[in-house]
Amino acid sequence: MPAPADDPAPPEERTCADPGSREGTPNLWQVVLIAVIAILFTVAYLALYGLLDRVVWSQNGFVQANPWAVPAGVLGFSLLVGLCRRYLHAPTVIHGGITDSLKGGEEKPDYRTFPGAFLSSILSLLSGASVGPEGTITVLMGYVSPYVRDRLRIGSPGAALGFDVAALASAFNGIVGNVLFTGVFATEFQVGGNRNAFRFLTWNLLAGTVGYLFYLLLGLPSFARSIPFEPIGGLHPGYILCAIALGILGSLLAVFAGVAMQAAGTVMDRVFGDAPVARVLAAGAVIACAGYFVPEVLFSGEAQLHGIIADPARLGVGMLLGAAVLKILLLALSFKSGYIGGPLFPIIFSSTLIGLALNLAFPGIPVGIFVLCIEAAALTLALGAPLTSILLVAVVGTADPHMVVLLVISAVTAMVISAAVKERPA
Protein backbone atom coordinates (compact mmCIF):
# COMPACT_ATOMS: atom_id res chain seq x y z
CA MET A 1 0.00 0.00 0.00
CA PRO A 2 2.42 2.64 -1.16
CA ALA A 3 1.99 6.26 -0.25
CA PRO A 4 1.68 8.76 -3.05
CA ALA A 5 3.62 11.99 -2.93
CA ASP A 6 2.38 14.75 -0.67
CA ASP A 7 2.88 17.46 -3.30
CA PRO A 8 -0.21 19.64 -3.72
CA ALA A 9 -2.33 18.69 -6.66
CA PRO A 10 -2.92 21.17 -9.48
CA PRO A 11 -6.04 23.30 -9.01
CA GLU A 12 -7.98 21.36 -11.59
CA GLU A 13 -7.39 18.12 -9.63
CA ARG A 14 -8.55 19.58 -6.34
CA THR A 15 -12.12 19.91 -7.52
CA CYS A 16 -14.10 16.72 -7.05
CA ALA A 17 -16.12 15.79 -10.07
CA ASP A 18 -19.37 13.94 -9.94
CA PRO A 19 -18.83 10.68 -8.00
CA GLY A 20 -20.12 8.65 -10.88
CA SER A 21 -17.86 10.27 -13.46
CA ARG A 22 -14.55 8.97 -14.69
CA GLU A 23 -12.61 11.42 -12.52
CA GLY A 24 -14.95 11.24 -9.50
CA THR A 25 -14.40 9.74 -6.09
CA PRO A 26 -16.40 6.70 -4.97
CA ASN A 27 -19.62 7.02 -3.03
CA LEU A 28 -19.91 5.16 0.26
CA TRP A 29 -22.13 2.54 -1.34
CA GLN A 30 -19.36 1.86 -3.85
CA VAL A 31 -16.90 1.39 -0.99
CA VAL A 32 -19.33 -1.05 0.64
CA LEU A 33 -19.69 -2.83 -2.70
CA ILE A 34 -15.97 -3.43 -3.14
CA ALA A 35 -15.74 -4.47 0.51
CA VAL A 36 -18.37 -7.16 -0.03
CA ILE A 37 -16.77 -8.31 -3.28
CA ALA A 38 -13.30 -8.41 -1.69
CA ILE A 39 -14.37 -10.43 1.34
CA LEU A 40 -16.44 -12.85 -0.75
CA PHE A 41 -13.50 -13.41 -3.07
CA THR A 42 -11.13 -13.88 -0.14
CA VAL A 43 -13.42 -16.37 1.59
CA ALA A 44 -13.88 -18.36 -1.62
CA TYR A 45 -10.14 -18.32 -2.32
CA LEU A 46 -9.18 -19.47 1.18
CA ALA A 47 -11.92 -22.13 1.13
CA LEU A 48 -10.53 -23.48 -2.14
CA TYR A 49 -7.01 -23.51 -0.76
CA GLY A 50 -8.17 -25.22 2.44
CA LEU A 51 -10.00 -27.90 0.45
CA LEU A 52 -7.01 -28.58 -1.78
CA ASP A 53 -4.66 -28.62 1.20
CA ARG A 54 -6.77 -31.27 2.94
CA VAL A 55 -7.03 -33.39 -0.20
CA VAL A 56 -3.36 -33.14 -1.15
CA TRP A 57 -1.60 -32.90 2.21
CA SER A 58 -3.20 -32.83 5.65
CA GLN A 59 -5.83 -35.57 5.16
CA ASN A 60 -4.12 -37.60 2.48
CA GLY A 61 -3.40 -41.06 3.90
CA PHE A 62 -1.06 -41.95 1.05
CA VAL A 63 1.17 -38.93 1.71
CA GLN A 64 1.21 -39.59 5.44
CA ALA A 65 2.15 -43.25 4.90
CA ASN A 66 4.89 -42.52 2.35
CA PRO A 67 7.46 -39.90 3.42
CA TRP A 68 8.92 -39.73 -0.08
CA ALA A 69 5.61 -38.35 -1.34
CA VAL A 70 6.24 -35.04 0.45
CA PRO A 71 9.37 -34.00 -1.53
CA ALA A 72 7.78 -35.39 -4.69
CA GLY A 73 4.73 -33.21 -4.14
CA VAL A 74 6.86 -30.15 -3.39
CA LEU A 75 8.77 -30.64 -6.64
CA GLY A 76 5.56 -31.19 -8.60
CA PHE A 77 3.86 -28.04 -7.36
CA SER A 78 7.06 -26.05 -7.77
CA LEU A 79 7.26 -27.13 -11.40
CA LEU A 80 3.70 -25.94 -11.93
CA VAL A 81 4.54 -22.56 -10.36
CA GLY A 82 7.43 -22.20 -12.79
CA LEU A 83 5.21 -23.11 -15.72
CA CYS A 84 2.70 -20.47 -14.63
CA ARG A 85 5.46 -17.90 -14.68
CA ARG A 86 6.80 -19.07 -18.02
CA TYR A 87 3.62 -19.49 -20.03
CA LEU A 88 0.91 -17.59 -18.11
CA HIS A 89 3.14 -14.65 -17.07
CA ALA A 90 2.26 -14.91 -13.39
CA PRO A 91 3.56 -11.97 -11.32
CA THR A 92 6.20 -12.33 -8.62
CA VAL A 93 7.98 -10.25 -5.97
CA ILE A 94 11.43 -11.45 -7.01
CA HIS A 95 12.80 -7.93 -7.29
CA GLY A 96 11.00 -6.57 -4.21
CA GLY A 97 11.60 -6.63 -0.49
CA ILE A 98 9.75 -8.06 2.49
CA THR A 99 6.99 -5.45 2.51
CA ASP A 100 6.36 -5.38 -1.24
CA SER A 101 4.14 -8.46 -1.08
CA LEU A 102 1.78 -6.57 1.28
CA LYS A 103 1.45 -3.38 -0.77
CA GLY A 104 -1.12 -2.72 -3.43
CA GLY A 105 0.25 -1.93 -6.87
CA GLU A 106 0.03 1.52 -8.43
CA GLU A 107 0.02 0.38 -12.04
CA LYS A 108 -3.03 -0.84 -13.92
CA PRO A 109 -2.86 -4.65 -14.04
CA ASP A 110 -2.89 -6.70 -17.20
CA TYR A 111 -6.05 -8.77 -16.77
CA ARG A 112 -4.72 -11.34 -19.20
CA THR A 113 -2.28 -12.48 -16.51
CA PHE A 114 -4.99 -13.07 -13.88
CA PRO A 115 -5.27 -16.85 -14.60
CA GLY A 116 -1.52 -17.18 -14.10
CA ALA A 117 -1.61 -15.12 -10.91
CA PHE A 118 -4.51 -17.13 -9.50
CA LEU A 119 -3.03 -20.52 -10.31
CA SER A 120 0.47 -19.55 -9.20
CA SER A 121 -0.81 -18.22 -5.87
CA ILE A 122 -2.70 -21.43 -5.08
CA LEU A 123 0.17 -23.61 -6.25
CA SER A 124 2.70 -21.58 -4.23
CA LEU A 125 0.74 -22.18 -1.03
CA LEU A 126 0.40 -25.88 -1.83
CA SER A 127 4.07 -26.28 -2.77
CA GLY A 128 5.39 -26.16 0.78
CA ALA A 129 7.29 -22.94 0.10
CA SER A 130 7.85 -20.67 3.08
CA VAL A 131 5.24 -18.04 2.15
CA GLY A 132 2.00 -16.94 3.79
CA PRO A 133 -1.47 -16.43 2.28
CA GLU A 134 -1.51 -12.68 2.94
CA GLY A 135 0.77 -12.05 -0.03
CA THR A 136 -1.38 -14.07 -2.43
CA ILE A 137 -4.50 -12.16 -1.38
CA THR A 138 -2.74 -8.84 -2.00
CA VAL A 139 -1.70 -9.93 -5.48
CA LEU A 140 -5.18 -11.12 -6.42
CA MET A 141 -6.88 -8.02 -4.98
CA GLY A 142 -4.63 -6.10 -7.36
CA TYR A 143 -6.76 -7.57 -10.14
CA VAL A 144 -10.19 -7.67 -8.52
CA SER A 145 -10.34 -4.11 -7.20
CA PRO A 146 -9.17 -2.36 -10.42
CA TYR A 147 -11.67 -4.42 -12.42
CA VAL A 148 -14.54 -3.31 -10.18
CA ARG A 149 -13.53 0.36 -10.15
CA ASP A 150 -13.22 0.33 -13.93
CA ARG A 151 -16.83 -0.83 -14.09
CA LEU A 152 -17.77 1.96 -11.64
CA ARG A 153 -15.79 4.48 -13.70
CA ILE A 154 -13.53 5.58 -10.85
CA GLY A 155 -10.51 6.81 -12.74
CA SER A 156 -8.59 9.47 -10.80
CA PRO A 157 -5.30 8.08 -9.41
CA GLY A 158 -5.99 9.25 -5.86
CA ALA A 159 -9.48 7.80 -5.71
CA ALA A 160 -8.27 4.57 -7.30
CA LEU A 161 -5.60 4.11 -4.61
CA GLY A 162 -8.07 4.69 -1.80
CA PHE A 163 -10.56 2.32 -3.39
CA ASP A 164 -7.95 -0.44 -3.78
CA VAL A 165 -6.77 -0.08 -0.18
CA ALA A 166 -10.39 -0.30 0.99
CA ALA A 167 -10.63 -3.65 -0.80
CA LEU A 168 -7.51 -4.87 1.00
CA ALA A 169 -8.95 -3.65 4.30
CA SER A 170 -12.05 -5.79 3.87
CA ALA A 171 -9.97 -8.86 3.00
CA PHE A 172 -7.32 -8.50 5.69
CA ASN A 173 -9.44 -7.34 8.62
CA GLY A 174 -11.59 -10.41 8.27
CA ILE A 175 -8.82 -12.99 8.13
CA VAL A 176 -6.66 -11.24 10.77
CA GLY A 177 -9.66 -10.86 13.05
CA ASN A 178 -9.28 -7.20 13.95
CA VAL A 179 -11.35 -4.30 12.64
CA LEU A 180 -8.47 -1.80 12.85
CA PHE A 181 -5.62 -3.81 11.32
CA THR A 182 -5.47 -2.40 7.78
CA GLY A 183 -6.49 1.06 8.92
CA VAL A 184 -3.44 1.20 11.18
CA PHE A 185 -1.22 -0.28 8.46
CA ALA A 186 -2.37 2.22 5.81
CA THR A 187 -2.02 5.13 8.23
CA GLU A 188 1.57 4.16 9.10
CA PHE A 189 2.42 4.08 5.39
CA GLN A 190 0.70 7.46 4.94
CA VAL A 191 -1.62 6.21 2.22
CA GLY A 192 -3.27 9.24 0.64
CA GLY A 193 -0.71 11.73 1.94
CA ASN A 194 -1.76 14.67 4.08
CA ARG A 195 -4.48 15.87 1.72
CA ASN A 196 -6.38 12.58 1.34
CA ALA A 197 -5.54 10.80 4.60
CA PHE A 198 -8.86 11.42 6.37
CA ARG A 199 -10.99 10.47 3.37
CA PHE A 200 -8.96 7.34 2.66
CA LEU A 201 -9.08 6.31 6.30
CA THR A 202 -12.87 6.68 6.24
CA TRP A 203 -13.12 4.30 3.29
CA ASN A 204 -10.59 1.97 4.88
CA LEU A 205 -12.44 1.72 8.19
CA LEU A 206 -15.81 1.30 6.48
CA ALA A 207 -14.61 -1.47 4.18
CA GLY A 208 -12.58 -3.09 6.95
CA THR A 209 -15.65 -3.20 9.19
CA VAL A 210 -17.65 -4.92 6.45
CA GLY A 211 -14.99 -7.60 6.05
CA TYR A 212 -14.59 -8.06 9.78
CA LEU A 213 -18.35 -8.38 10.40
CA PHE A 214 -18.69 -10.82 7.51
CA TYR A 215 -16.16 -13.14 9.12
CA LEU A 216 -17.61 -12.65 12.57
CA LEU A 217 -21.25 -13.23 11.67
CA LEU A 218 -20.51 -16.36 9.63
CA GLY A 219 -18.22 -17.78 12.31
CA LEU A 220 -15.30 -18.20 9.92
CA PRO A 221 -11.91 -18.84 11.55
CA SER A 222 -9.52 -15.90 11.71
CA PHE A 223 -5.95 -15.63 12.97
CA ALA A 224 -7.03 -13.74 16.09
CA ARG A 225 -6.13 -15.66 19.26
CA SER A 226 -4.66 -18.45 17.14
CA ILE A 227 -1.48 -18.56 19.28
CA PRO A 228 -2.74 -17.72 22.79
CA PHE A 229 -0.46 -17.35 25.79
CA GLU A 230 -1.27 -17.05 29.46
CA PRO A 231 -1.44 -13.47 30.86
CA ILE A 232 1.76 -12.46 32.64
CA GLY A 233 -0.25 -10.91 35.48
CA GLY A 234 1.94 -7.90 36.15
CA LEU A 235 5.07 -5.95 35.29
CA HIS A 236 8.44 -6.44 36.94
CA PRO A 237 11.75 -4.64 36.26
CA GLY A 238 13.20 -7.93 35.05
CA TYR A 239 10.45 -8.25 32.43
CA ILE A 240 11.28 -4.80 31.08
CA LEU A 241 14.96 -5.70 30.73
CA CYS A 242 13.91 -8.91 28.98
CA ALA A 243 11.75 -6.92 26.54
CA ILE A 244 14.74 -4.76 25.61
CA ALA A 245 17.00 -7.78 25.13
CA LEU A 246 14.34 -9.59 23.12
CA GLY A 247 13.83 -6.46 21.03
CA ILE A 248 17.50 -6.63 20.09
CA LEU A 249 17.18 -10.34 19.28
CA GLY A 250 14.06 -9.83 17.17
CA SER A 251 15.77 -7.00 15.31
CA LEU A 252 18.71 -9.24 14.52
CA LEU A 253 16.29 -11.83 13.16
CA ALA A 254 14.73 -9.23 10.84
CA VAL A 255 18.15 -8.01 9.71
CA PHE A 256 19.12 -11.62 9.03
CA ALA A 257 15.95 -12.02 6.93
CA GLY A 258 16.85 -8.93 4.90
CA VAL A 259 20.41 -10.10 4.33
CA ALA A 260 19.13 -13.56 3.35
CA MET A 261 16.77 -11.94 0.84
CA GLN A 262 19.61 -10.04 -0.80
CA ALA A 263 21.89 -13.06 -0.87
CA ALA A 264 19.21 -15.37 -2.28
CA GLY A 265 18.33 -12.84 -4.96
CA THR A 266 21.96 -12.42 -5.99
CA VAL A 267 22.60 -16.16 -6.17
CA MET A 268 19.40 -16.96 -8.07
CA ASP A 269 20.00 -14.14 -10.58
CA ARG A 270 23.55 -15.26 -11.28
CA VAL A 271 22.74 -18.95 -11.59
CA PHE A 272 19.37 -18.94 -13.33
CA GLY A 273 18.84 -15.43 -14.67
CA ASP A 274 15.51 -15.21 -16.50
CA ALA A 275 14.86 -18.97 -16.62
CA PRO A 276 11.68 -19.11 -14.48
CA VAL A 277 11.03 -22.85 -14.58
CA ALA A 278 14.59 -23.83 -13.65
CA ARG A 279 14.68 -21.13 -10.97
CA VAL A 280 11.55 -22.30 -9.18
CA LEU A 281 12.33 -25.99 -9.66
CA ALA A 282 15.80 -25.57 -8.12
CA ALA A 283 14.26 -23.80 -5.13
CA GLY A 284 11.67 -26.56 -4.92
CA ALA A 285 14.44 -29.15 -4.70
CA VAL A 286 15.99 -27.31 -1.75
CA ILE A 287 12.61 -26.93 -0.04
CA ALA A 288 11.83 -30.61 -0.65
CA CYS A 289 15.09 -31.73 0.96
CA ALA A 290 14.60 -29.44 3.94
CA GLY A 291 10.98 -30.56 4.36
CA TYR A 292 11.88 -34.23 4.18
CA PHE A 293 14.20 -33.97 7.19
CA VAL A 294 12.40 -31.12 9.02
CA PRO A 295 8.74 -31.18 7.93
CA GLU A 296 7.88 -28.41 10.40
CA VAL A 297 9.52 -25.80 8.13
CA LEU A 298 7.21 -26.47 5.18
CA PHE A 299 4.39 -24.08 4.21
CA SER A 300 3.70 -20.75 5.91
CA GLY A 301 4.03 -22.11 9.44
CA GLU A 302 0.80 -21.10 11.21
CA ALA A 303 -0.59 -24.66 11.23
CA GLN A 304 2.72 -26.22 12.25
CA LEU A 305 3.14 -23.89 15.23
CA HIS A 306 0.35 -25.43 17.31
CA GLY A 307 2.04 -28.81 17.63
CA ILE A 308 5.39 -27.23 18.41
CA ILE A 309 3.97 -24.91 21.08
CA ALA A 310 2.17 -27.83 22.71
CA ASP A 311 5.45 -29.70 23.27
CA PRO A 312 8.58 -27.66 22.45
CA ALA A 313 10.76 -29.99 24.55
CA ARG A 314 10.17 -32.65 21.90
CA LEU A 315 12.46 -30.75 19.55
CA GLY A 316 14.86 -29.27 22.11
CA VAL A 317 16.70 -25.97 22.14
CA GLY A 318 19.12 -26.76 19.32
CA MET A 319 16.45 -28.06 16.95
CA LEU A 320 14.15 -25.12 17.65
CA LEU A 321 16.87 -22.60 16.88
CA GLY A 322 18.00 -24.49 13.79
CA ALA A 323 14.46 -24.69 12.42
CA ALA A 324 13.97 -20.96 13.05
CA VAL A 325 17.06 -20.09 11.00
CA LEU A 326 16.12 -22.57 8.28
CA LYS A 327 12.64 -21.07 8.01
CA ILE A 328 14.06 -17.61 7.31
CA LEU A 329 16.42 -19.01 4.70
CA LEU A 330 13.53 -20.79 2.99
CA LEU A 331 11.47 -17.59 3.12
CA ALA A 332 14.23 -15.72 1.29
CA LEU A 333 14.66 -18.53 -1.22
CA SER A 334 10.91 -18.74 -1.84
CA PHE A 335 10.54 -15.01 -2.45
CA LYS A 336 13.51 -14.77 -4.78
CA SER A 337 12.57 -17.87 -6.78
CA GLY A 338 9.13 -16.83 -7.96
CA TYR A 339 6.60 -18.20 -5.47
CA ILE A 340 3.75 -15.85 -4.58
CA GLY A 341 3.07 -15.25 -0.89
CA GLY A 342 3.68 -13.11 2.16
CA PRO A 343 6.34 -12.93 4.89
CA LEU A 344 4.26 -12.44 8.05
CA PHE A 345 3.72 -16.00 9.22
CA PRO A 346 7.18 -17.32 8.34
CA ILE A 347 8.65 -14.49 10.45
CA ILE A 348 6.17 -15.21 13.25
CA PHE A 349 7.09 -18.90 13.01
CA SER A 350 10.82 -18.25 13.40
CA SER A 351 10.27 -15.74 16.20
CA THR A 352 8.06 -18.20 18.06
CA LEU A 353 10.58 -21.02 17.82
CA ILE A 354 13.36 -18.80 19.13
CA GLY A 355 11.13 -17.72 22.01
CA LEU A 356 10.26 -21.32 22.85
CA ALA A 357 13.95 -22.26 22.82
CA LEU A 358 14.74 -19.43 25.23
CA ASN A 359 11.90 -20.50 27.51
CA LEU A 360 13.34 -24.01 27.66
CA ALA A 361 16.67 -22.49 28.69
CA PHE A 362 15.14 -19.98 31.13
CA PRO A 363 11.85 -21.47 32.33
CA GLY A 364 11.39 -18.92 35.11
CA ILE A 365 10.22 -16.25 32.63
CA PRO A 366 6.74 -16.60 31.09
CA VAL A 367 6.93 -18.07 27.61
CA GLY A 368 4.64 -15.37 26.23
CA ILE A 369 7.23 -12.69 26.96
CA PHE A 370 9.89 -14.52 24.98
CA VAL A 371 7.68 -15.28 21.99
CA LEU A 372 5.61 -12.12 21.64
CA CYS A 373 8.41 -9.63 22.27
CA ILE A 374 10.62 -11.24 19.62
CA GLU A 375 7.69 -11.28 17.19
CA ALA A 376 6.91 -7.59 17.78
CA ALA A 377 10.52 -6.52 17.26
CA ALA A 378 11.11 -8.68 14.19
CA LEU A 379 7.92 -7.53 12.46
CA THR A 380 8.55 -3.88 13.41
CA LEU A 381 11.95 -3.82 11.76
CA ALA A 382 10.93 -6.01 8.81
CA LEU A 383 7.77 -4.06 7.96
CA GLY A 384 8.80 -0.62 9.18
CA ALA A 385 5.38 -0.41 10.83
CA PRO A 386 5.59 -0.63 14.64
CA LEU A 387 1.92 0.06 15.41
CA THR A 388 0.77 -2.55 12.91
CA SER A 389 3.27 -5.05 14.28
CA ILE A 390 2.23 -4.48 17.90
CA LEU A 391 -1.45 -4.78 16.96
CA LEU A 392 -0.90 -7.97 14.95
CA VAL A 393 1.12 -9.66 17.70
CA ALA A 394 -1.35 -8.59 20.39
CA VAL A 395 -4.30 -9.92 18.37
CA VAL A 396 -2.73 -13.22 17.36
CA GLY A 397 -1.07 -13.86 20.72
CA THR A 398 -3.93 -12.51 22.90
CA ALA A 399 -1.65 -10.13 24.79
CA ASP A 400 -2.98 -8.63 28.04
CA PRO A 401 -2.39 -4.92 28.88
CA HIS A 402 0.83 -5.70 30.78
CA MET A 403 2.16 -7.65 27.81
CA VAL A 404 1.28 -4.80 25.45
CA VAL A 405 3.63 -2.56 27.44
CA LEU A 406 6.44 -5.04 26.89
CA LEU A 407 5.57 -5.27 23.18
CA VAL A 408 5.89 -1.51 22.88
CA ILE A 409 9.28 -1.57 24.62
CA SER A 410 10.47 -4.33 22.31
CA ALA A 411 9.17 -2.50 19.22
CA VAL A 412 10.82 0.77 20.28
CA THR A 413 14.10 -1.12 20.68
CA ALA A 414 13.71 -2.38 17.12
CA MET A 415 12.94 1.14 15.88
CA VAL A 416 16.13 2.49 17.47
CA ILE A 417 18.16 -0.30 15.88
CA SER A 418 16.43 0.28 12.52
CA ALA A 419 17.33 3.97 12.62
CA ALA A 420 20.94 3.10 13.39
CA VAL A 421 21.09 0.59 10.53
CA LYS A 422 19.65 3.10 8.05
CA GLU A 423 22.22 5.71 9.03
CA ARG A 424 25.10 3.39 8.17
CA PRO A 425 26.85 4.15 4.85
CA ALA A 426 25.87 1.85 2.00
JSON list of C-alpha atoms in Angstrom, two decimals, residues 211-295:
[
{"chain": "A", "resi": 211, "resn": "GLY", "atom": "CA", "xyz": [-14.99, -7.60, 6.05]},
{"chain": "A", "resi": 212, "resn": "TYR", "atom": "CA", "xyz": [-14.59, -8.06, 9.78]},
{"chain": "A", "resi": 213, "resn": "LEU", "atom": "CA", "xyz": [-18.35, -8.38, 10.40]},
{"chain": "A", "resi": 214, "resn": "PHE", "atom": "CA", "xyz": [-18.69, -10.82, 7.51]},
{"chain": "A", "resi": 215, "resn": "TYR", "atom": "CA", "xyz": [-16.16, -13.14, 9.12]},
{"chain": "A", "resi": 216, "resn": "LEU", "atom": "CA", "xyz": [-17.61, -12.65, 12.57]},
{"chain": "A", "resi": 217, "resn": "LEU", "atom": "CA", "xyz": [-21.25, -13.23, 11.67]},
{"chain": "A", "resi": 218, "resn": "LEU", "atom": "CA", "xyz": [-20.51, -16.36, 9.63]},
{"chain": "A", "resi": 219, "resn": "GLY", "atom": "CA", "xyz": [-18.22, -17.78, 12.31]},
{"chain": "A", "resi": 220, "resn": "LEU", "atom": "CA", "xyz": [-15.30, -18.20, 9.92]},
{"chain": "A", "resi": 221, "resn": "PRO", "atom": "CA", "xyz": [-11.91, -18.84, 11.55]},
{"chain": "A", "resi": 222, "resn": "SER", "atom": "CA", "xyz": [-9.52, -15.90, 11.71]},
{"chain": "A", "resi": 223, "resn": "PHE", "atom": "CA", "xyz": [-5.95, -15.63, 12.97]},
{"chain": "A", "resi": 224, "resn": "ALA", "atom": "CA", "xyz": [-7.03, -13.74, 16.09]},
{"chain": "A", "resi": 225, "resn": "ARG", "atom": "CA", "xyz": [-6.13, -15.66, 19.26]},
{"chain": "A", "resi": 226, "resn": "SER", "atom": "CA", "xyz": [-4.66, -18.45, 17.14]},
{"chain": "A", "resi": 227, "resn": "ILE", "atom": "CA", "xyz": [-1.48, -18.56, 19.28]},
{"chain": "A", "resi": 228, "resn": "PRO", "atom": "CA", "xyz": [-2.74, -17.72, 22.79]},
{"chain": "A", "resi": 229, "resn": "PHE", "atom": "CA", "xyz": [-0.46, -17.35, 25.79]},
{"chain": "A", "resi": 230, "resn": "GLU", "atom": "CA", "xyz": [-1.27, -17.05, 29.46]},
{"chain": "A", "resi": 231, "resn": "PRO", "atom": "CA", "xyz": [-1.44, -13.47, 30.86]},
{"chain": "A", "resi": 232, "resn": "ILE", "atom": "CA", "xyz": [1.76, -12.46, 32.64]},
{"chain": "A", "resi": 233, "resn": "GLY", "atom": "CA", "xyz": [-0.25, -10.91, 35.48]},
{"chain": "A", "resi": 234, "resn": "GLY", "atom": "CA", "xyz": [1.94, -7.90, 36.15]},
{"chain": "A", "resi": 235, "resn": "LEU", "atom": "CA", "xyz": [5.07, -5.95, 35.29]},
{"chain": "A", "resi": 236, "resn": "HIS", "atom": "CA", "xyz": [8.44, -6.44, 36.94]},
{"chain": "A", "resi": 237, "resn": "PRO", "atom": "CA", "xyz": [11.75, -4.64, 36.26]},
{"chain": "A", "resi": 238, "resn": "GLY", "atom": "CA", "xyz": [13.20, -7.93, 35.05]},
{"chain": "A", "resi": 239, "resn": "TYR", "atom": "CA", "xyz": [10.45, -8.25, 32.43]},
{"chain": "A", "resi": 240, "resn": "ILE", "atom": "CA", "xyz": [11.28, -4.80, 31.08]},
{"chain": "A", "resi": 241, "resn": "LEU", "atom": "CA", "xyz": [14.96, -5.70, 30.73]},
{"chain": "A", "resi": 242, "resn": "CYS", "atom": "CA", "xyz": [13.91, -8.91, 28.98]},
{"chain": "A", "resi": 243, "resn": "ALA", "atom": "CA", "xyz": [11.75, -6.92, 26.54]},
{"chain": "A", "resi": 244, "resn": "ILE", "atom": "CA", "xyz": [14.74, -4.76, 25.61]},
{"chain": "A", "resi": 245, "resn": "ALA", "atom": "CA", "xyz": [17.00, -7.78, 25.13]},
{"chain": "A", "resi": 246, "resn": "LEU", "atom": "CA", "xyz": [14.34, -9.59, 23.12]},
{"chain": "A", "resi": 247, "resn": "GLY", "atom": "CA", "xyz": [13.83, -6.46, 21.03]},
{"chain": "A", "resi": 248, "resn": "ILE", "atom": "CA", "xyz": [17.50, -6.63, 20.09]},
{"chain": "A", "resi": 249, "resn": "LEU", "atom": "CA", "xyz": [17.18, -10.34, 19.28]},
{"chain": "A", "resi": 250, "resn": "GLY", "atom": "CA", "xyz": [14.06, -9.83, 17.17]},
{"chain": "A", "resi": 251, "resn": "SER", "atom": "CA", "xyz": [15.77, -7.00, 15.31]},
{"chain": "A", "resi": 252, "resn": "LEU", "atom": "CA", "xyz": [18.71, -9.24, 14.52]},
{"chain": "A", "resi": 253, "resn": "LEU", "atom": "CA", "xyz": [16.29, -11.83, 13.16]},
{"chain": "A", "resi": 254, "resn": "ALA", "atom": "CA", "xyz": [14.73, -9.23, 10.84]},
{"chain": "A", "resi": 255, "resn": "VAL", "atom": "CA", "xyz": [18.15, -8.01, 9.71]},
{"chain": "A", "resi": 256, "resn": "PHE", "atom": "CA", "xyz": [19.12, -11.62, 9.03]},
{"chain": "A", "resi": 257, "resn": "ALA", "atom": "CA", "xyz": [15.95, -12.02, 6.93]},
{"chain": "A", "resi": 258, "resn": "GLY", "atom": "CA", "xyz": [16.85, -8.93, 4.90]},
{"chain": "A", "resi": 259, "resn": "VAL", "atom": "CA", "xyz": [20.41, -10.10, 4.33]},
{"chain": "A", "resi": 260, "resn": "ALA", "atom": "CA", "xyz": [19.13, -13.56, 3.35]},
{"chain": "A", "resi": 261, "resn": "MET", "atom": "CA", "xyz": [16.77, -11.94, 0.84]},
{"chain": "A", "resi": 262, "resn": "GLN", "atom": "CA", "xyz": [19.61, -10.04, -0.80]},
{"chain": "A", "resi": 263, "resn": "ALA", "atom": "CA", "xyz": [21.89, -13.06, -0.87]},
{"chain": "A", "resi": 264, "resn": "ALA", "atom": "CA", "xyz": [19.21, -15.37, -2.28]},
{"chain": "A", "resi": 265, "resn": "GLY", "atom": "CA", "xyz": [18.33, -12.84, -4.96]},
{"chain": "A", "resi": 266, "resn": "THR", "atom": "CA", "xyz": [21.96, -12.42, -5.99]},
{"chain": "A", "resi": 267, "resn": "VAL", "atom": "CA", "xyz": [22.60, -16.16, -6.17]},
{"chain": "A", "resi": 268, "resn": "MET", "atom": "CA", "xyz": [19.40, -16.96, -8.07]},
{"chain": "A", "resi": 269, "resn": "ASP", "atom": "CA", "xyz": [20.00, -14.14, -10.58]},
{"chain": "A", "resi": 270, "resn": "ARG", "atom": "CA", "xyz": [23.55, -15.26, -11.28]},
{"chain": "A", "resi": 271, "resn": "VAL", "atom": "CA", "xyz": [22.74, -18.95, -11.59]},
{"chain": "A", "resi": 272, "resn": "PHE", "atom": "CA", "xyz": [19.37, -18.94, -13.33]},
{"chain": "A", "resi": 273, "resn": "GLY", "atom": "CA", "xyz": [18.84, -15.43, -14.67]},
{"chain": "A", "resi": 274, "resn": "ASP", "atom": "CA", "xyz": [15.51, -15.21, -16.50]},
{"chain": "A", "resi": 275, "resn": "ALA", "atom": "CA", "xyz": [14.86, -18.97, -16.62]},
{"chain": "A", "resi": 276, "resn": "PRO", "atom": "CA", "xyz": [11.68, -19.11, -14.48]},
{"chain": "A", "resi": 277, "resn": "VAL", "atom": "CA", "xyz": [11.03, -22.85, -14.58]},
{"chain": "A", "resi": 278, "resn": "ALA", "atom": "CA", "xyz": [14.59, -23.83, -13.65]},
{"chain": "A", "resi": 279, "resn": "ARG", "atom": "CA", "xyz": [14.68, -21.13, -10.97]},
{"chain": "A", "resi": 280, "resn": "VAL", "atom": "CA", "xyz": [11.55, -22.30, -9.18]},
{"chain": "A", "resi": 281, "resn": "LEU", "atom": "CA", "xyz": [12.33, -25.99, -9.66]},
{"chain": "A", "resi": 282, "resn": "ALA", "atom": "CA", "xyz": [15.80, -25.57, -8.12]},
{"chain": "A", "resi": 283, "resn": "ALA", "atom": "CA", "xyz": [14.26, -23.80, -5.13]},
{"chain": "A", "resi": 284, "resn": "GLY", "atom": "CA", "xyz": [11.67, -26.56, -4.92]},
{"chain": "A", "resi": 285, "resn": "ALA", "atom": "CA", "xyz": [14.44, -29.15, -4.70]},
{"chain": "A", "resi": 286, "resn": "VAL", "atom": "CA", "xyz": [15.99, -27.31, -1.75]},
{"chain": "A", "resi": 287, "resn": "ILE", "atom": "CA", "xyz": [12.61, -26.93, -0.04]},
{"chain": "A", "resi": 288, "resn": "ALA", "atom": "CA", "xyz": [11.83, -30.61, -0.65]},
{"chain": "A", "resi": 289, "resn": "CYS", "atom": "CA", "xyz": [15.09, -31.73, 0.96]},
{"chain": "A", "resi": 290, "resn": "ALA", "atom": "CA", "xyz": [14.60, -29.44, 3.94]},
{"chain": "A", "resi": 291, "resn": "GLY", "atom": "CA", "xyz": [10.98, -30.56, 4.36]},
{"chain": "A", "resi": 292, "resn": "TYR", "atom": "CA", "xyz": [11.88, -34.23, 4.18]},
{"chain": "A", "resi": 293, "resn": "PHE", "atom": "CA", "xyz": [14.20, -33.97, 7.19]},
{"chain": "A", "resi": 294, "resn": "VAL", "atom": "CA", "xyz": [12.40, -31.12, 9.02]},
{"chain": "A", "resi": 295, "resn": "PRO", "atom": "CA", "xyz": [8.74, -31.18, 7.93]}
]
